Short mmCIF file of C-alpha atoms and ligand atoms in Angstrom, two decimals:
data_model
loop_
_atom_site.label_atom_id
_atom_site.label_comp_id
_atom_site.label_asym_id
_atom_site.label_seq_id
_atom_site.Cartn_x
_atom_site.Cartn_y
_atom_site.Cartn_z
CA ALA M 6 0.00 0.00 0.00
CA ASP M 7 2.93 2.34 0.63
CA ASP M 8 4.13 2.02 -2.99
CA VAL M 9 1.70 4.80 -3.93
CA ALA M 10 3.14 7.29 -1.43
CA GLY M 11 4.65 10.35 -3.12
CA ALA M 12 2.80 9.77 -6.39
CA ARG M 13 0.29 12.23 -7.84
CA LEU M 14 -1.58 9.80 -10.02
CA VAL M 15 -1.75 6.04 -9.91
CA VAL M 16 -2.93 3.85 -12.76
CA ALA M 17 -3.99 0.30 -11.96
CA ALA M 18 -4.19 -1.93 -15.00
CA THR M 19 -3.64 -5.35 -13.46
CA GLY M 20 -6.88 -6.91 -14.63
CA ILE M 21 -7.13 -8.52 -11.14
CA THR M 22 -10.08 -7.07 -9.28
CA GLU M 23 -8.67 -7.46 -5.74
CA VAL M 24 -5.36 -5.84 -6.63
CA ASN M 25 -7.12 -3.00 -8.44
CA ARG M 26 -9.37 -2.48 -5.40
CA ALA M 27 -6.36 -2.43 -3.09
CA VAL M 28 -4.61 0.14 -5.28
CA ALA M 29 -7.75 2.29 -5.33
CA ALA M 30 -8.03 2.06 -1.54
CA ALA M 31 -4.33 2.89 -1.02
CA ALA M 32 -4.62 5.88 -3.35
CA GLU M 33 -7.73 7.03 -1.53
CA SER M 34 -6.05 6.88 1.88
CA HIS M 35 -3.05 8.85 0.59
CA GLY M 36 -5.29 11.42 -1.15
CA ILE M 37 -3.92 10.48 -4.57
CA LEU M 38 -5.88 10.35 -7.83
CA ALA M 39 -6.32 6.86 -9.24
CA ASN M 40 -7.30 5.61 -12.65
CA ILE M 41 -8.48 2.02 -12.48
CA VAL M 42 -8.63 0.73 -16.04
CA ASP M 43 -12.11 -0.37 -17.17
CA ASP M 44 -13.58 0.44 -13.76
CA SER M 45 -15.02 3.92 -13.69
CA ALA M 46 -16.69 3.35 -10.30
CA LEU M 47 -13.30 2.78 -8.62
CA SER M 48 -11.54 5.58 -10.55
CA THR M 49 -11.12 9.07 -9.19
CA ALA M 50 -9.50 10.15 -12.46
CA THR M 51 -10.15 9.14 -16.06
CA LEU M 52 -7.83 9.71 -19.00
CA GLY M 53 -9.55 11.67 -21.72
CA ALA M 54 -8.79 11.64 -25.40
CA ILE M 55 -6.85 14.78 -26.21
CA VAL M 56 -6.79 17.24 -29.07
CA ASP M 57 -3.50 19.06 -28.70
CA ARG M 58 -3.39 22.47 -30.36
CA SER M 59 -1.00 23.89 -27.80
CA PRO M 60 -1.43 26.24 -26.10
CA ILE M 61 -5.00 25.03 -26.56
CA VAL M 62 -5.69 21.52 -25.30
CA ILE M 63 -9.11 19.91 -25.46
CA ALA M 64 -9.81 16.75 -23.48
CA ILE M 65 -12.76 14.50 -24.18
CA SER M 66 -13.97 12.27 -21.41
CA THR M 67 -16.64 9.61 -21.41
CA GLU M 68 -15.83 8.82 -17.74
CA GLY M 69 -14.24 5.63 -18.96
CA SER M 70 -17.49 4.31 -20.39
CA ALA M 71 -16.82 4.45 -24.14
CA PRO M 72 -13.24 5.18 -25.25
CA ALA M 73 -14.19 4.38 -28.87
CA LEU M 74 -16.80 7.14 -28.78
CA ALA M 75 -14.21 9.51 -27.33
CA ARG M 76 -11.91 8.74 -30.28
CA HIS M 77 -14.78 9.37 -32.68
CA ILE M 78 -15.55 12.71 -31.08
CA ARG M 79 -11.87 13.58 -31.05
CA ALA M 80 -11.69 13.09 -34.83
CA ARG M 81 -14.58 15.50 -35.27
CA VAL M 82 -13.14 18.08 -32.90
CA GLU M 83 -9.77 17.77 -34.62
CA ALA M 84 -11.37 18.65 -37.95
CA LEU M 85 -13.11 21.63 -36.41
CA VAL M 86 -10.27 22.95 -34.29
CA ASP M 87 -7.49 22.56 -36.80
CA GLU M 88 -3.76 23.21 -36.36
CA SER M 89 -4.18 26.91 -37.05
CA TYR M 90 -5.84 27.38 -33.66
CA GLY M 91 -2.49 26.78 -31.99
CA GLU M 92 -1.03 29.58 -34.06
CA LEU M 93 -3.99 31.77 -33.15
CA GLY M 94 -3.50 30.95 -29.46
CA ARG M 95 0.16 31.99 -29.58
CA PHE M 96 -0.71 35.14 -31.51
CA LEU M 97 -3.33 36.20 -28.96
CA ALA M 98 -0.98 35.40 -26.08
CA ARG M 99 1.55 37.82 -27.58
CA TRP M 100 -1.05 40.55 -28.01
CA ARG M 101 -3.07 40.10 -24.87
CA SER M 102 -1.50 42.74 -22.67
CA ARG M 103 -1.28 45.28 -25.51
CA ILE M 104 -4.98 44.80 -26.24
CA LYS M 105 -5.74 45.23 -22.55
CA ASP M 106 -3.80 48.50 -22.42
CA ALA M 107 -5.39 49.83 -25.62
CA ILE M 108 -8.99 48.96 -24.75
CA THR M 109 -9.73 49.43 -21.10
CA VAL M 110 -13.48 48.85 -21.15
CA VAL M 111 -14.12 45.13 -20.64
CA ALA M 112 -17.27 44.98 -22.83
CA GLU M 113 -15.43 46.67 -25.71
CA ARG M 114 -12.56 44.28 -25.35
CA ARG M 115 -14.94 41.33 -25.49
CA ARG M 116 -16.46 42.74 -28.67
CA LEU M 117 -13.03 43.02 -30.21
CA TYR M 118 -12.19 39.41 -29.37
CA ASP M 119 -15.55 38.18 -30.68
CA ALA M 120 -15.04 40.01 -33.92
CA LEU M 121 -11.45 38.80 -34.22
CA LEU M 122 -12.36 35.18 -33.66
CA ASP M 123 -15.62 35.07 -35.58
CA GLY M 124 -13.55 35.76 -38.59
CA ALA M 125 -14.92 39.19 -39.39
CA GLY M 126 -11.53 40.87 -39.20
CA GLU M 127 -8.65 39.98 -41.42
CA VAL M 128 -6.33 39.39 -38.46
CA ALA M 129 -7.35 35.81 -37.67
CA SER M 130 -7.45 35.01 -41.34
CA LEU M 131 -3.85 36.24 -41.78
CA VAL M 132 -2.66 34.27 -38.76
CA ARG M 133 -4.27 31.13 -40.17
CA ARG M 134 -2.72 31.65 -43.55
CA GLY M 135 0.69 31.70 -41.89
CA ARG M 136 1.39 35.42 -42.34
CA PRO M 137 2.30 36.55 -38.81
CA THR M 138 3.97 39.81 -39.86
CA ALA M 139 0.97 40.94 -41.86
CA ALA M 140 -1.27 39.83 -38.97
CA ASP M 141 0.76 41.96 -36.53
CA GLU M 142 0.46 44.95 -38.84
CA ALA M 143 -3.29 44.45 -39.22
CA MET M 144 -3.64 44.18 -35.45
CA THR M 145 -1.64 47.39 -34.92
CA THR M 146 -3.87 49.20 -37.42
CA LEU M 147 -6.97 47.76 -35.80
CA LEU M 148 -5.99 48.97 -32.33
CA ALA M 149 -4.95 52.38 -33.68
CA SER M 150 -8.27 52.78 -35.48
CA GLY M 151 -10.27 52.42 -32.28
CA ALA M 152 -10.51 48.65 -32.65
CA ARG M 153 -13.56 48.43 -34.84
CA PRO M 154 -12.82 45.53 -37.15
CA GLY M 155 -14.22 45.92 -40.67
CA GLY M 156 -16.53 43.41 -42.22
CA ARG M 157 -15.38 40.88 -44.74
CA VAL M 158 -16.81 38.41 -47.19
CA VAL M 159 -15.85 34.79 -47.58
CA LEU M 160 -16.90 33.45 -50.96
CA VAL M 161 -17.47 29.77 -50.32
CA GLY M 162 -18.16 26.85 -52.62
CA ALA M 163 -20.63 24.49 -50.94
CA GLY M 164 -20.09 21.60 -53.36
CA PRO M 165 -22.92 19.81 -55.17
CA GLY M 166 -24.99 18.60 -52.21
CA ASP M 167 -23.43 16.08 -49.84
CA PRO M 168 -22.24 18.03 -46.75
CA GLY M 169 -19.27 15.64 -46.56
CA LEU M 170 -17.92 17.31 -49.69
CA LEU M 171 -17.39 20.64 -47.94
CA THR M 172 -13.79 21.59 -47.32
CA LEU M 173 -12.58 22.24 -43.77
CA ASN M 174 -12.14 25.88 -44.71
CA ALA M 175 -15.76 26.04 -45.86
CA LEU M 176 -16.92 24.54 -42.57
CA ARG M 177 -14.84 27.00 -40.59
CA ALA M 178 -16.20 29.93 -42.58
CA LEU M 179 -19.77 28.74 -41.98
CA GLN M 180 -19.13 28.42 -38.27
CA SER M 181 -17.80 31.92 -37.95
CA ALA M 182 -20.41 33.63 -40.13
CA ASP M 183 -22.62 36.44 -38.91
CA VAL M 184 -24.61 36.29 -42.12
CA VAL M 185 -24.88 33.59 -44.78
CA LEU M 186 -26.08 34.68 -48.22
CA HIS M 187 -26.82 31.43 -49.97
CA ASP M 188 -28.02 30.27 -53.35
CA ARG M 189 -31.17 28.21 -53.66
CA LEU M 190 -29.14 25.19 -54.79
CA VAL M 191 -27.36 24.84 -51.43
CA SER M 192 -28.84 21.92 -49.49
CA PRO M 193 -30.49 22.37 -46.06
CA GLU M 194 -28.05 19.92 -44.45
CA ILE M 195 -25.21 22.26 -45.35
CA LEU M 196 -27.04 25.33 -44.07
CA LYS M 197 -27.49 23.54 -40.73
CA LEU M 198 -23.71 23.67 -40.31
CA ALA M 199 -23.73 27.47 -40.12
CA ARG M 200 -23.14 29.12 -36.75
CA ARG M 201 -26.37 28.98 -34.80
CA GLU M 202 -26.57 32.74 -34.41
CA ALA M 203 -25.90 33.39 -38.11
CA GLU M 204 -28.63 35.02 -40.15
CA LEU M 205 -29.43 32.94 -43.25
CA ILE M 206 -30.57 34.85 -46.30
CA GLU M 207 -31.56 33.04 -49.49
CA VAL M 208 -30.59 35.03 -52.54
CA GLY M 209 -31.82 32.26 -54.76
CA LYS M 210 -31.60 32.44 -58.44
CA SER M 211 -32.45 29.94 -61.08
CA ALA M 212 -31.11 29.85 -64.62
CA GLY M 213 -32.06 32.92 -66.65
CA GLY M 214 -32.93 36.55 -65.84
CA HIS M 215 -31.04 37.10 -62.62
CA SER M 216 -29.38 40.46 -63.22
CA VAL M 217 -31.70 42.21 -60.76
CA ALA M 218 -30.98 39.58 -58.13
CA GLN M 219 -27.26 40.16 -58.68
CA ASP M 220 -27.62 43.87 -57.78
CA ALA M 221 -29.59 42.94 -54.71
CA ILE M 222 -26.84 40.53 -53.67
CA HIS M 223 -24.23 43.27 -54.04
CA ARG M 224 -26.36 45.58 -51.92
CA LEU M 225 -26.64 42.96 -49.15
CA LEU M 226 -22.89 42.33 -49.25
CA ARG M 227 -22.24 46.05 -48.85
CA GLU M 228 -24.80 46.58 -46.07
CA HIS M 229 -23.68 43.69 -43.91
CA THR M 230 -19.97 44.25 -44.24
CA ALA M 231 -20.52 47.93 -43.40
CA ARG M 232 -21.85 46.71 -40.04
CA GLY M 233 -18.61 44.81 -39.46
CA HIS M 234 -20.21 41.45 -40.17
CA CYS M 235 -18.50 38.37 -41.50
CA VAL M 236 -20.60 37.50 -44.52
CA VAL M 237 -20.33 34.05 -46.03
CA ARG M 238 -21.44 34.10 -49.64
CA LEU M 239 -22.32 30.46 -50.15
CA LYS M 240 -22.68 29.08 -53.65
CA GLY M 241 -23.42 25.62 -54.98
CA GLY M 242 -20.43 23.74 -56.36
CA ASP M 243 -17.46 25.99 -56.94
CA PRO M 244 -17.95 29.76 -56.94
CA PHE M 245 -15.76 30.26 -60.00
CA VAL M 246 -17.36 27.60 -62.20
CA PHE M 247 -20.50 29.08 -63.79
CA GLY M 248 -21.16 30.65 -60.42
CA ARG M 249 -20.71 34.38 -60.97
CA GLY M 250 -18.12 34.40 -58.21
CA GLY M 251 -15.97 36.55 -60.46
CA GLU M 252 -18.56 39.31 -60.74
CA GLU M 253 -19.02 39.37 -56.99
CA LEU M 254 -15.30 39.68 -56.35
CA GLU M 255 -15.07 42.49 -58.91
CA PHE M 256 -17.81 44.27 -56.99
CA LEU M 257 -16.06 43.69 -53.64
CA ARG M 258 -12.72 44.85 -55.00
CA ALA M 259 -14.29 48.02 -56.41
CA ALA M 260 -16.07 48.64 -53.10
CA GLY M 261 -12.86 48.11 -51.11
CA ILE M 262 -14.33 45.19 -49.13
CA ASP M 263 -11.95 42.43 -47.94
CA TYR M 264 -12.58 38.89 -49.10
CA ASP M 265 -11.35 35.29 -49.01
CA VAL M 266 -12.30 32.54 -51.45
CA VAL M 267 -12.90 28.90 -50.51
CA PRO M 268 -13.18 26.63 -53.55
CA GLY M 269 -15.81 23.90 -53.67
CA ILE M 270 -16.27 20.66 -55.55
CA THR M 271 -17.93 21.63 -58.79
CA ALA M 272 -20.99 19.71 -60.03
CA ALA M 273 -19.05 18.04 -62.86
CA VAL M 274 -16.48 16.58 -60.50
CA GLY M 275 -18.98 15.66 -57.77
CA CYS M 276 -21.63 14.17 -60.09
CA ALA M 277 -19.07 12.20 -62.08
CA ALA M 278 -17.63 10.68 -58.91
CA TYR M 279 -21.06 9.84 -57.43
CA ALA M 280 -22.22 8.35 -60.74
CA GLY M 281 -19.07 6.21 -61.16
CA ILE M 282 -18.03 8.07 -64.34
CA PRO M 283 -14.25 8.69 -64.49
CA LEU M 284 -14.19 11.90 -66.56
CA THR M 285 -10.89 11.20 -68.31
CA HIS M 286 -10.68 7.40 -68.35
CA ARG M 287 -7.82 6.99 -70.78
CA ASP M 288 -9.55 4.37 -72.89
CA HIS M 289 -12.15 6.99 -73.82
CA ALA M 290 -10.94 10.55 -73.35
CA GLU M 291 -7.92 12.81 -73.32
CA SER M 292 -9.61 15.89 -71.99
CA VAL M 293 -12.68 17.10 -70.23
CA ARG M 294 -14.46 20.34 -70.87
CA PHE M 295 -16.87 22.16 -68.56
CA VAL M 296 -19.49 23.77 -70.76
CA THR M 297 -22.60 25.73 -69.97
CA ALA M 298 -25.41 25.10 -72.40
CA HIS M 299 -27.45 27.91 -70.93
CA CYS M 300 -26.91 30.01 -74.06
CA ALA M 301 -26.38 27.15 -76.54
CA ALA M 302 -27.75 29.25 -79.39
CA GLN M 303 -24.81 31.63 -79.05
CA ILE M 304 -22.08 29.02 -79.47
CA PRO M 305 -20.33 29.59 -82.84
CA PRO M 306 -19.86 26.68 -85.35
CA ASN M 307 -16.12 26.53 -84.72
CA ASP M 308 -16.71 25.80 -81.08
CA TRP M 309 -19.24 23.10 -81.92
CA ARG M 310 -16.60 21.44 -84.09
CA ARG M 311 -14.24 21.38 -81.11
CA LEU M 312 -17.00 20.12 -78.83
CA ALA M 313 -17.63 17.28 -81.28
CA ASP M 314 -14.11 15.88 -80.76
CA PRO M 315 -14.71 12.16 -79.99
CA ARG M 316 -11.85 12.02 -77.43
CA GLU M 317 -13.18 14.84 -75.30
CA THR M 318 -15.60 14.39 -72.42
CA LEU M 319 -18.17 17.17 -72.12
CA ALA M 320 -19.58 18.05 -68.72
CA ILE M 321 -22.56 20.21 -69.55
CA TYR M 322 -24.09 22.49 -66.92
CA MET M 323 -27.62 23.89 -67.21
CA GLY M 324 -28.16 21.64 -70.19
CA VAL M 325 -31.70 20.34 -69.63
CA GLY M 326 -33.49 23.31 -71.19
CA THR M 327 -31.34 23.39 -74.33
CA LEU M 328 -30.82 19.65 -74.72
CA SER M 329 -32.28 19.41 -78.23
CA ASP M 330 -30.03 22.25 -79.49
CA VAL M 331 -26.97 20.68 -77.91
CA THR M 332 -27.50 17.16 -79.24
CA ARG M 333 -28.50 18.41 -82.71
CA GLU M 334 -25.40 20.61 -83.06
CA LEU M 335 -23.05 17.95 -81.75
CA LEU M 336 -24.43 15.45 -84.27
CA ARG M 337 -24.34 18.03 -87.07
CA HIS M 338 -20.66 18.69 -86.36
CA GLY M 339 -19.75 15.06 -86.49
CA ARG M 340 -20.02 13.56 -83.01
CA ALA M 341 -21.02 9.89 -83.38
CA PRO M 342 -24.77 9.18 -82.93
CA GLY M 343 -24.05 6.34 -80.51
CA THR M 344 -21.97 8.55 -78.18
CA PRO M 345 -23.14 7.82 -74.61
CA VAL M 346 -24.84 10.62 -72.69
CA ALA M 347 -25.40 10.39 -68.93
CA PHE M 348 -27.86 12.59 -67.07
CA VAL M 349 -26.99 12.99 -63.40
CA GLU M 350 -30.00 14.53 -61.70
CA ASN M 351 -29.59 15.80 -58.11
CA GLY M 352 -26.07 14.42 -58.07
CA CYS M 353 -24.40 13.71 -54.70
CA ARG M 354 -27.75 13.86 -52.90
CA PRO M 355 -29.80 10.95 -51.58
CA GLU M 356 -32.32 11.41 -54.41
CA GLN M 357 -29.61 11.17 -57.11
CA ARG M 358 -30.81 9.64 -60.38
CA VAL M 359 -28.59 8.60 -63.29
CA VAL M 360 -30.00 7.92 -66.73
CA ILE M 361 -27.85 6.85 -69.66
CA ALA M 362 -28.80 7.41 -73.31
CA THR M 363 -27.02 8.23 -76.57
CA LEU M 364 -26.76 11.46 -78.53
CA THR M 365 -29.59 10.37 -80.82
CA THR M 366 -31.93 9.19 -78.06
CA ALA M 367 -31.08 11.77 -75.36
CA VAL M 368 -33.98 14.14 -76.09
CA ASP M 369 -36.60 11.35 -76.06
CA VAL M 370 -35.12 9.66 -73.02
CA ALA M 371 -34.96 12.94 -71.08
CA ALA M 372 -38.64 13.54 -71.84
CA ARG M 373 -39.67 9.97 -71.03
CA GLU M 374 -37.73 9.97 -67.73
CA ALA M 375 -38.81 13.56 -66.96
CA ILE M 376 -35.26 14.70 -66.22
CA ARG M 377 -35.34 17.82 -64.03
CA SER M 378 -32.92 20.53 -63.01
CA PRO M 379 -30.40 20.44 -61.41
CA SER M 380 -28.92 17.93 -63.79
CA LEU M 381 -25.47 17.56 -65.17
CA LEU M 382 -24.96 16.02 -68.60
CA ILE M 383 -21.88 13.98 -69.33
CA VAL M 384 -21.26 13.32 -73.02
CA GLY M 385 -18.57 10.94 -74.26
CA GLY M 386 -17.42 7.33 -74.07
CA VAL M 387 -16.86 7.60 -70.30
CA ALA M 388 -20.58 8.22 -69.69
CA ALA M 389 -21.27 4.53 -70.38
CA LEU M 390 -18.98 3.48 -67.51
CA GLY M 391 -21.63 4.70 -65.06
CA GLY M 392 -23.53 1.55 -66.07
CA THR M 393 -20.90 -0.67 -64.44
CA LEU M 394 -18.98 1.52 -61.98
CA HIS M 395 -21.96 3.09 -60.17
CA TRP M 396 -21.89 2.83 -56.39
CA TYR M 397 -24.11 5.58 -54.96
CA GLY M 398 -27.89 5.70 -54.72
CA ALA M 399 -30.23 4.01 -57.18
CA ALA M 400 -28.71 1.96 -60.02
CA PRO M 401 -28.56 3.89 -63.30
CA VAL M 402 -31.25 3.38 -65.91
CA ASP M 403 -29.50 2.49 -69.17
CA HIS M 404 -31.55 3.33 -72.25
CA ARG M 405 -28.90 2.66 -74.89
CA PRO M 406 -30.20 0.48 -77.74
CA ASP M 407 -27.21 -1.89 -77.55
CA ARG M 408 -27.89 -2.28 -73.84
CA ARG M 409 -31.46 -3.29 -74.47
CA GLY M 410 -30.16 -5.59 -77.19
CA ALA M 411 -27.71 -7.15 -74.77
CA ARG M 412 -30.48 -7.70 -72.21
CA ASP M 413 -32.73 -9.27 -74.85
CA ALA M 414 -29.90 -11.55 -75.97
CA VAL M 415 -29.39 -12.74 -72.40
CA GLN M 416 -33.10 -13.42 -72.07
CA VAL M 417 -33.09 -15.35 -75.35
CA ALA M 418 -30.13 -17.41 -74.17
CA VAL M 419 -31.88 -18.15 -70.87
CA ALA M 420 -35.08 -19.08 -72.69
N1 SAH J 156 -21.12 26.78 -59.50
C1 SAH J 156 -21.83 25.55 -59.71
C2 SAH J 156 -22.62 25.53 -60.99
C3 SAH J 156 -23.76 26.50 -61.01
S1 SAH J 156 -24.69 26.39 -62.49
C4 SAH J 156 -20.83 24.39 -59.68
O1 SAH J 156 -19.61 24.63 -59.70
O2 SAH J 156 -21.26 23.24 -59.64
C5 SAH J 156 -25.99 25.31 -62.02
C6 SAH J 156 -25.90 24.02 -62.78
O3 SAH J 156 -24.95 23.17 -62.16
C7 SAH J 156 -27.18 23.23 -62.78
O4 SAH J 156 -28.06 23.66 -63.79
C8 SAH J 156 -26.67 21.83 -63.04
O5 SAH J 156 -26.35 21.64 -64.40
C9 SAH J 156 -25.36 21.83 -62.28
N2 SAH J 156 -25.52 21.28 -60.92
C10 SAH J 156 -25.29 21.90 -59.76
N3 SAH J 156 -25.50 21.06 -58.71
C11 SAH J 156 -25.87 19.89 -59.23
C12 SAH J 156 -26.23 18.61 -58.69
N4 SAH J 156 -26.25 18.39 -57.36
N5 SAH J 156 -26.56 17.62 -59.55
C13 SAH J 156 -26.56 17.82 -60.87
N6 SAH J 156 -26.23 19.00 -61.44
C14 SAH J 156 -25.88 20.01 -60.65
#
């Protein structure tokens, strides 16, 4: 019993109940903490799982009841509180006394910290991007200017639907947002990840006639950043792929508003993956092209000739409305009639539907299957691979004539 004397913590892992009890009792009588493995009733201390972002350390305890759950939670916390928090902790430690001297009113100081950490100011963002000198300068300016951090915008790509396809940076931006301006395409599961206090504003727009909406979006961006808010501008897919992210940045630059950009998984990449269609499988394609068919009528003949290249995969956005123009022009410029076409409707979402046709049958098949927006069209030899490589959601419906032929042949053989 005296072996424990002088210790601060004793761990008993003998697996023998009487010995463990004796150790617990000895620790108790010496006033020492004891961890008795797999016996939370006897333990006066449990060993939590730890997320170490020194100087920040987070311990997760299940009081010894479910270490596997603690590991699971740790993985989630690790994703949320990434390495950059350590950097932020050291930065704030360096500045703490200077901030205290510069802002003597406690409530004002708290406001400054909230704003710094919610991501509204550029300081935290600079620290995280590994630019300590610039962060120090920004902090000096901030304190000199009466410590009112300016608003900023984070332009974030939300990916095509599955929340698991968000980047860690996107998640962090959502969790530090004061305001989220989101497109209609962004799924509710993703919006649920926004900071609870954040105001969600839908600035939805569908294909066609959204120039008025664009002005309204700019106005909202200006109003909220003027109040010092961190505004997350959340767009489906990637903001720079048919997403008007460029126009919004031009507006922000002209208005002198700070911004960050977080890329997202664009619909072509997400839908192809979730439909089992490798966009550049080398047996079928040498290149992939992201095309918007929104204004198909305006595409000049030369471009159609390039689009008709048999070794190029086309990922066509907003193609449902102009499908007959697209297929007609591709055929007219020499793309083979039997070229596979896959429709991926609601890609990367539980209701995903994949329908495979050919260039000649695509219009009929789309009508028969009532293909709806949002759908991505994949044109090219690779589109057929979705028939065999699919793994997510419902099995694809394959309408290609040779497919039906193959099925008939099997039935004949069986008969
Ligand atoms: N910036 C977005 C594209 C916006 S344009 C991105 O990078 O993905 C909108 C078009 O994208 C839709 O008409 C559709 O063609 C495609 N799209 C977006 N999300 C989709 C999804 N989950 N499934 C299928 N197509 C999608």
